[in-house]
Coordinates of C-alpha atoms in Angstrom, one line a residue:
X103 CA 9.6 -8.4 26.0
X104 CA 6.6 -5.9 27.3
X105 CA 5.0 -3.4 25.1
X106 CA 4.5 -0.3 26.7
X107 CA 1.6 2.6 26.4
X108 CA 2.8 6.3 27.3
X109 CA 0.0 8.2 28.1
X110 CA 0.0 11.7 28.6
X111 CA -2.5 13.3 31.3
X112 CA -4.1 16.8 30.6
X113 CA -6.1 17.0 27.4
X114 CA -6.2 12.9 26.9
X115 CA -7.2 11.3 30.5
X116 CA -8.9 14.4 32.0
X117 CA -10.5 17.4 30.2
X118 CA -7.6 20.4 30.1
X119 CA -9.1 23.3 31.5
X120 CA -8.7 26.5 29.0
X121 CA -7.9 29.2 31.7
X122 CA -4.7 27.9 33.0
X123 CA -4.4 24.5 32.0
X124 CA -4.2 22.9 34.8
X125 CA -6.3 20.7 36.8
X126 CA -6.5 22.6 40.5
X127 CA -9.6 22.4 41.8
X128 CA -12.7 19.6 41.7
X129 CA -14.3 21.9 39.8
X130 CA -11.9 21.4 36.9
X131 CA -11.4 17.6 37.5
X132 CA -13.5 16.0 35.0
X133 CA -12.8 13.1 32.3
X134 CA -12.8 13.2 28.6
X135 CA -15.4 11.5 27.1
X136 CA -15.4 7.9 27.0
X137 CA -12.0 7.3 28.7
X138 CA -12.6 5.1 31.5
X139 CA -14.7 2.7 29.6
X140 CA -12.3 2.4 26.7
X141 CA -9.2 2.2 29.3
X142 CA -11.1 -0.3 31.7
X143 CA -11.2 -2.4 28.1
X144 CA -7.7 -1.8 27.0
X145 CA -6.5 -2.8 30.7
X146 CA -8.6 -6.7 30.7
X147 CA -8.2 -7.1 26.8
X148 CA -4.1 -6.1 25.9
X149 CA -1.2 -6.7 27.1
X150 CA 0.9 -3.5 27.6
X151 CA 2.5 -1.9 30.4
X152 CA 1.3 1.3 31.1
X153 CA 3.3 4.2 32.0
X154 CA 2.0 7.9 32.5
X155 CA 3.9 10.3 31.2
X156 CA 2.9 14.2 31.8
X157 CA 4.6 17.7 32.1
X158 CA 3.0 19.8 35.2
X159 CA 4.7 23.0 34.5
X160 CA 6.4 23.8 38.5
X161 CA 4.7 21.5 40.3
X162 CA 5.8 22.0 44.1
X163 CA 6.7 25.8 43.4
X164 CA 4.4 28.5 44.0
X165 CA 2.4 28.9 40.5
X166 CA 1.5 25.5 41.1
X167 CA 1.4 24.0 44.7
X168 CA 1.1 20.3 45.3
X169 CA -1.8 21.0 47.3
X170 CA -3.4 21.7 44.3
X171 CA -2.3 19.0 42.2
X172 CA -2.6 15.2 43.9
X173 CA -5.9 15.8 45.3
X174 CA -7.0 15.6 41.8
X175 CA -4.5 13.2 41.0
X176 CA -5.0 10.6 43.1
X177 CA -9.4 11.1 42.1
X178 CA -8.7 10.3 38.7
X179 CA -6.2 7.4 39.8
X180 CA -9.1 5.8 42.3
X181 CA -11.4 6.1 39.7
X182 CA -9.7 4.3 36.7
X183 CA -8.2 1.5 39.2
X184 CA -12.5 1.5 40.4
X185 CA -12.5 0.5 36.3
X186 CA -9.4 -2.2 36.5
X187 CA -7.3 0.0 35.3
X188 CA -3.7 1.0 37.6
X189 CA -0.4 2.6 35.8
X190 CA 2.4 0.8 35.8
X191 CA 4.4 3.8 36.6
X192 CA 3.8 7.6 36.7
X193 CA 6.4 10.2 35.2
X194 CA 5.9 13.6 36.1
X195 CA 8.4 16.7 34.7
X196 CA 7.4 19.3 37.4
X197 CA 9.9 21.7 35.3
X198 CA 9.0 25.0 33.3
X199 CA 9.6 24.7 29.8
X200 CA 12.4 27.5 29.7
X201 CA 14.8 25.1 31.7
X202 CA 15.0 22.5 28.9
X203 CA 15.3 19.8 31.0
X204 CA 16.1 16.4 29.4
X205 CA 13.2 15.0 31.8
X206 CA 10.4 17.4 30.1
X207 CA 8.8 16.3 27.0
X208 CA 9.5 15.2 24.5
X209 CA 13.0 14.5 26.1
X210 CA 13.1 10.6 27.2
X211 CA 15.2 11.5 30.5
X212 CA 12.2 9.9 32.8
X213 CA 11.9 7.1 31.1
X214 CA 15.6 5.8 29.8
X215 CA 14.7 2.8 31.2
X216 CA 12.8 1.5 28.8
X217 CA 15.6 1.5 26.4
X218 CA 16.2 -2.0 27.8
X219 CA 15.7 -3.9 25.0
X220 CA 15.8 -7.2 26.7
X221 CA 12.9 -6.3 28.6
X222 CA 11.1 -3.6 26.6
X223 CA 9.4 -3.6 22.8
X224 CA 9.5 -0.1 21.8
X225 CA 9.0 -0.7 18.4
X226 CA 5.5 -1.6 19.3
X227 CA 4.8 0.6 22.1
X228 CA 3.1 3.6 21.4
X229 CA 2.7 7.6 23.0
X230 CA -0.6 8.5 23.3
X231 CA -1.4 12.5 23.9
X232 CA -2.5 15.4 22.3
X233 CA 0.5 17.5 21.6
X234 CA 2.8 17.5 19.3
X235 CA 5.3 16.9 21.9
X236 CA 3.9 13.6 22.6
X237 CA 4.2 12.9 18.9
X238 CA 7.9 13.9 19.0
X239 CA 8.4 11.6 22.3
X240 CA 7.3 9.0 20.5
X241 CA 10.0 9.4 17.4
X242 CA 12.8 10.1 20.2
X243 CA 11.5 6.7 21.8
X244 CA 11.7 4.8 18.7
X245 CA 7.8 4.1 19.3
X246 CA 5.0 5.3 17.3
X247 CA 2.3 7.9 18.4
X248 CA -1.5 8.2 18.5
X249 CA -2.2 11.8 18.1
X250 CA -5.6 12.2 20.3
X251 CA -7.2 15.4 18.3
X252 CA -7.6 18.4 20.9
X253 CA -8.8 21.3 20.0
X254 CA -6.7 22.7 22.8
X255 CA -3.8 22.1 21.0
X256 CA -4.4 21.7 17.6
X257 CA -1.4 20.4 15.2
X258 CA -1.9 19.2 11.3
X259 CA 0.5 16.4 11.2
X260 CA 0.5 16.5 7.6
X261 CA 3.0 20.1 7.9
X262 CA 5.4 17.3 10.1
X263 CA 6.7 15.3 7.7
X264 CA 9.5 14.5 10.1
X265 CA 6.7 12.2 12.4
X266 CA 5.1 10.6 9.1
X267 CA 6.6 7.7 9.8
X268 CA 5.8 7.5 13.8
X269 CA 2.3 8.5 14.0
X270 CA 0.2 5.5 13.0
X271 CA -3.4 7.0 14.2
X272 CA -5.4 9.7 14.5
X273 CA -8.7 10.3 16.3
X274 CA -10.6 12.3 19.0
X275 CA -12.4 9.3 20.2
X276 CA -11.1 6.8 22.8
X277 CA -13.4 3.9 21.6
X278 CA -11.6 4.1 18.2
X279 CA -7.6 4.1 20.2
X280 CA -9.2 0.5 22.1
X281 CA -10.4 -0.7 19.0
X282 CA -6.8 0.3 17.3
X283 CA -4.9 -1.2 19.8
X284 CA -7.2 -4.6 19.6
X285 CA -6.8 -4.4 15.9
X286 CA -3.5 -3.3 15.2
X287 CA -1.2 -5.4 17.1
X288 CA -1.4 -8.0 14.8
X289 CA 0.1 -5.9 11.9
X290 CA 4.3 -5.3 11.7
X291 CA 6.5 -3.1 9.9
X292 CA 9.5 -4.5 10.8
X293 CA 13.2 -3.5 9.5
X294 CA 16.7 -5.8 10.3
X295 CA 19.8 -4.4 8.6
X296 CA 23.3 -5.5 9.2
X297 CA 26.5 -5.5 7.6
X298 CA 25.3 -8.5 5.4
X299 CA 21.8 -7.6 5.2
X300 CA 18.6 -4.9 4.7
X301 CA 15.2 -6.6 5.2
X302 CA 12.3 -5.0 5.2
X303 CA 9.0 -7.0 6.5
X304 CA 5.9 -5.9 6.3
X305 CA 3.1 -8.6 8.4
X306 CA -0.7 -8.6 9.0
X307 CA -1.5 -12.0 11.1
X308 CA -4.8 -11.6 9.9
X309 CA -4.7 -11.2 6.2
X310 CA -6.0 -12.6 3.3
X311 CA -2.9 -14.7 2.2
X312 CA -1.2 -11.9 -0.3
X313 CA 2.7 -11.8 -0.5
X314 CA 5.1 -9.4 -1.8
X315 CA 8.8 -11.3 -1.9
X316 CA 11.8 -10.4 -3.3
X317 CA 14.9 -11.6 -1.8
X318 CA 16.8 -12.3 -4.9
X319 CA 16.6 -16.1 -4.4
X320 CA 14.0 -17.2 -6.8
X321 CA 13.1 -20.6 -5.0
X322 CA 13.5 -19.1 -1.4
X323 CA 10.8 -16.4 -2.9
X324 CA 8.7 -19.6 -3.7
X325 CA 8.9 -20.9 -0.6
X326 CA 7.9 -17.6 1.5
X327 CA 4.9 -17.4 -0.5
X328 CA 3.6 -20.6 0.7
X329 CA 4.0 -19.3 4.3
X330 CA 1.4 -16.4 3.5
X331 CA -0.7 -17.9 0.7
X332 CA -1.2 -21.2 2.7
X333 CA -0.8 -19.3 6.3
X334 CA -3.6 -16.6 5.4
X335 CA -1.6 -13.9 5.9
X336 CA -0.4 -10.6 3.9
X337 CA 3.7 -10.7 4.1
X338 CA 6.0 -8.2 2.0
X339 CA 9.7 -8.8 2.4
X340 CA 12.1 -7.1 0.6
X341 CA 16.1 -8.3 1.2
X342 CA 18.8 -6.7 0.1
X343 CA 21.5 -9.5 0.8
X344 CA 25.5 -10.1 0.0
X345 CA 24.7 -12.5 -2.4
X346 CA 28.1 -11.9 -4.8
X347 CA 29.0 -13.9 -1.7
X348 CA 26.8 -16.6 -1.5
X349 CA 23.2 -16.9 -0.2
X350 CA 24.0 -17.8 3.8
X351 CA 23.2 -14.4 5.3
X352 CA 20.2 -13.8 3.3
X353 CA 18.4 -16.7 3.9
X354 CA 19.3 -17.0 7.6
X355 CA 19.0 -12.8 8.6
X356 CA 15.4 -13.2 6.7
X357 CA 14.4 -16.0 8.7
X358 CA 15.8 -13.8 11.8
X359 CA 13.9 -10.7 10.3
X360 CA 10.6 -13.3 10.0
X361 CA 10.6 -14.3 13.8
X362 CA 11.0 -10.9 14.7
X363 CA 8.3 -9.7 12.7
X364 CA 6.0 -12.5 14.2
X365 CA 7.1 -12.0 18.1
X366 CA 5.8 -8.3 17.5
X367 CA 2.6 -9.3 15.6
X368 CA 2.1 -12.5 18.3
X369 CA 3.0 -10.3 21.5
X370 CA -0.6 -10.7 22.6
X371 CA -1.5 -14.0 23.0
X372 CA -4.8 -13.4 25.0
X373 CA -7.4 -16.0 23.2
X374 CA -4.8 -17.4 20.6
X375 CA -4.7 -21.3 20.2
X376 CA -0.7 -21.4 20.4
X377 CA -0.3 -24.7 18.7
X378 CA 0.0 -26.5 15.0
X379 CA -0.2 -29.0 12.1
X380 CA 0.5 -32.0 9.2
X381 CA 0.5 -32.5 5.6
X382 CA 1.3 -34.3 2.8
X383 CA 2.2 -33.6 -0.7
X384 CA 2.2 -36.1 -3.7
X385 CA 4.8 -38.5 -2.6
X386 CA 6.7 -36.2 0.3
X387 CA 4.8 -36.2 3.9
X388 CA 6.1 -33.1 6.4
X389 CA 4.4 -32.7 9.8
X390 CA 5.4 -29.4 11.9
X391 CA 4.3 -28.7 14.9
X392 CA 4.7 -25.6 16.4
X393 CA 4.5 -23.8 19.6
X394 CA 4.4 -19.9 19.9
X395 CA 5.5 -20.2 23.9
X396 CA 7.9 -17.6 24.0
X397 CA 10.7 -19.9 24.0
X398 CA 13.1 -21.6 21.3
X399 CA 13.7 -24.8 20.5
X400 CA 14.1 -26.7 17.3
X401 CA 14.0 -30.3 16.3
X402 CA 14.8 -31.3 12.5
X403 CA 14.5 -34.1 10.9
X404 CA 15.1 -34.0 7.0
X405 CA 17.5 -35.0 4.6
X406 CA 17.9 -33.6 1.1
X407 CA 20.3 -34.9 -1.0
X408 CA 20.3 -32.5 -3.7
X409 CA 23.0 -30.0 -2.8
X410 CA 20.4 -27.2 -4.2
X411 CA 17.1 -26.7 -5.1
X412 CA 16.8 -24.0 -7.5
X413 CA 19.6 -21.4 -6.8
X414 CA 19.1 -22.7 -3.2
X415 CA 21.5 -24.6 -0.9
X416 CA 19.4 -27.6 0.6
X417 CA 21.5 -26.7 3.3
X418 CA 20.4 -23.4 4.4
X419 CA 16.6 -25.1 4.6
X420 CA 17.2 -26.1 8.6
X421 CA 19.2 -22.8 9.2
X422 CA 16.1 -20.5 8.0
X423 CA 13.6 -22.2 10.7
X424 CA 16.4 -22.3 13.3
X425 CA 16.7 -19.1 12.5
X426 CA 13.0 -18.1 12.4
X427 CA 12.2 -20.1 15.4
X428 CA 15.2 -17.8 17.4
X429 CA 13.8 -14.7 16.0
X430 CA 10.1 -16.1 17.2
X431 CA 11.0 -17.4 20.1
X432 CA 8.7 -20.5 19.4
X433 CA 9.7 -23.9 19.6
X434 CA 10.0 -26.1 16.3
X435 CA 9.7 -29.9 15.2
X436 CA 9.8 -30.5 11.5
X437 CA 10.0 -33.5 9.8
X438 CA 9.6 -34.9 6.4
X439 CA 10.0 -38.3 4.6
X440 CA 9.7 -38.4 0.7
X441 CA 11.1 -38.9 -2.6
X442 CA 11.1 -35.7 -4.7
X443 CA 13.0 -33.2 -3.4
X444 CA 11.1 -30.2 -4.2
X445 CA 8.1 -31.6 -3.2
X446 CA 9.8 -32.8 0.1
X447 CA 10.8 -29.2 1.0
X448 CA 7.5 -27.7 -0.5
X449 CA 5.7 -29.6 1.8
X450 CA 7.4 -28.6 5.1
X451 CA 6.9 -25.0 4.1
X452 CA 3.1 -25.9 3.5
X453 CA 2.7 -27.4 6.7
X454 CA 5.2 -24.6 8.8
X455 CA 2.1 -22.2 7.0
X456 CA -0.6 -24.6 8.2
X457 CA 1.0 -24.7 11.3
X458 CA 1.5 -21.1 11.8
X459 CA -2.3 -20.5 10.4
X460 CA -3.8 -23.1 12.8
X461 CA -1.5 -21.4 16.1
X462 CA -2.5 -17.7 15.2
X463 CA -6.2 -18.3 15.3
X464 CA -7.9 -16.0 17.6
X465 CA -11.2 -16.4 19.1
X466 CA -12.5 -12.9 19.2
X467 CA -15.1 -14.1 22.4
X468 CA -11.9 -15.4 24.4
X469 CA -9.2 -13.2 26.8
X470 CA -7.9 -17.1 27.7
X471 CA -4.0 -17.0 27.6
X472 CA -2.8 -20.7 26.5
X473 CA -0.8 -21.3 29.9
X474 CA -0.9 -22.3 33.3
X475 CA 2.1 -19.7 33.7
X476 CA -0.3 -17.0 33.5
X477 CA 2.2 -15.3 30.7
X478 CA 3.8 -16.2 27.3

């Protein structure tokens, strides 16, 4: 799935003139500060789509001829393509905003394509603009927003407390959205709930190792831990599962909710090694080896003869990495030979962590994607 950036035009790509507010002459057409270099950046460094998205209030009617409009337009598109940087696609609502058109933001009509959610990631797409509009685009795309400060249009987002949740950063400065985007990807807030299940999964690829689980399966808590203690990475998940039931769903939708959660953190894989580990424990030896190729597969080979350990079924072990390596899309082969059976399954989710820890490593001097394919 693609991740997408909405960018909005007047105000966050070129300066917004004050008189009219709109860009209608060369005189006008100039960019905001530090935009080309920081989109040049984001356009060789990430991995998004990128999709304009402006209002140009009657476009093609008198008060604003098209003669006035593209010449500009298509200077500011030459320009950033000069940089390596081309959109995707450009939306433009030539409507006024009195005829409430579905197609004006922050109404999605332009863009209902990207609802696909085969081909699209919305949850970790973001709206980029200046108004609160943008903001509120975001929330109706299911998206989150960085608000670009203007003081053109200036909005405390602290009197919105309907956006709290979608705007994730704030700034006037386009060096500090590159350096977001480079940063944040790597960090998920991920929800799953079903019938069965609520999960809640909170993910930073590149953490210290910290872990917050309650699932309400002591030993399956146990295990998770190992994934970020021995993986380096901060993980808080909270299930809510049918468990006067038994424990199927909620070990198998968390290992769902997991993959998920590490398909969004893992969507760039620019300069990430891709592959994975071994390693014994007291009298138990587990080797996984994993692959983060954008495909799954699993291969399992462990036997436990113990119908639980702890309050969990020995069962559900190989349905939580099936599960996990769905949710991923990464391919899987576990095996483990040993006596104990807690240290037998111990082991394999200290290796899956090794594993995990070894295929996430980025090398912050490399853009090389691990694949002949030229994608992941």
């Amino acid at each position: 799935m693609k991740r997408i950036l909405f960018i909005d035009r007047d105000g966050v790509i070129l300066q917004e003139p004050p008189d009219n507010f709109q860009v209608d002459s060369l005189a006008k057409t100039s960019f905001v500060p530090g935009v080309i270099t920081a989109l040049s950046r984001i356009a060789a460094e990430l991995d998004y789509l990128k999709v304009m998205v402006t209002n140009q209030d009657g476009l093609g009617t008198p008060s604003y001829p098209q003669a006035d409009f593209y010449p500009y337009e298509d200077l500011m598109l030459r320009t950033l393509a000069g940089e390596g940087f081309v959109f995707d696609e450009i939306c433009i609502d030539r409507s006024f905003p009195q005829d409430n058109l579905p197609t004006r933001k922050p109404g999605t009509g332009m863009l209902t394509k990207y609802f696909d959610k085969e081909k699209f990631d919305l949850a970790h797409s973001f709206v980029i603009g200046d108004r609160i509009t943008d903001m509120q685009l975001a929330k109706n795309l299911g998206c989150r927003g960085i608000h670009f400060r203007n003081p053109l249009h200036p909005f405390d987002s602290a009197g919105h407390p309907e956006l709290k949740d979608t705007i994730a950063f704030e700034t006037g400065d386009w060096n500090a959205i590159h350096d977001f985007l480079k940063r944040g990807i790597r960090c998920v807030v991920h929800d799953r709930n079903t019938n069965e299940t609520k999960i809640h999964i909170e993910l930073n690829a590149d953490g210290s190792g910290r872990a917050d689980i309650h699932t309400g399966i002591g030993f399956f808590d146990h295990m998770l831990e190992q994934i970020a203690r021995h993986g380096k990475i901060d993980l808080a998940i909270t299930t809510q599962g049918d468990l006067h039931i038994d424990e199927h769903h909620t070990i198998e939708d968390t290992g769902i909710a997991l993959g998920e959660a590490f398909a969004g953190a893992l969507a760039d894989k620019r300069g990430m090694e891709r592959y994975g580990f071994a390693l014994p424990m007291d009298d138990a030896e587990a080797r996984v080896l994993i692959d983060f190729g954008g495909r799954p597969w699993i291969v399992w080979n462990a036997e436990f003869k113990r119908e639980k350990i702890g309050e969990m079924p020995s069962e559900m072990f190989f349905h939580f990495f099936k599960s996990f390596s769905d949710g991923a899309r990464c391919n899987l082969n576990i095996s483990c030979s040993g006596d104990n059976e807690h240290h037998k399954i111990e082991a394999i989710f200290k290796a899956f962590a090794r594993a995990i820890r070894m295929a996430i490593r980025k090398d912050p001097m490399s853009d090389h994607l691990p694949s002949t394919k030229g994608m992941l």
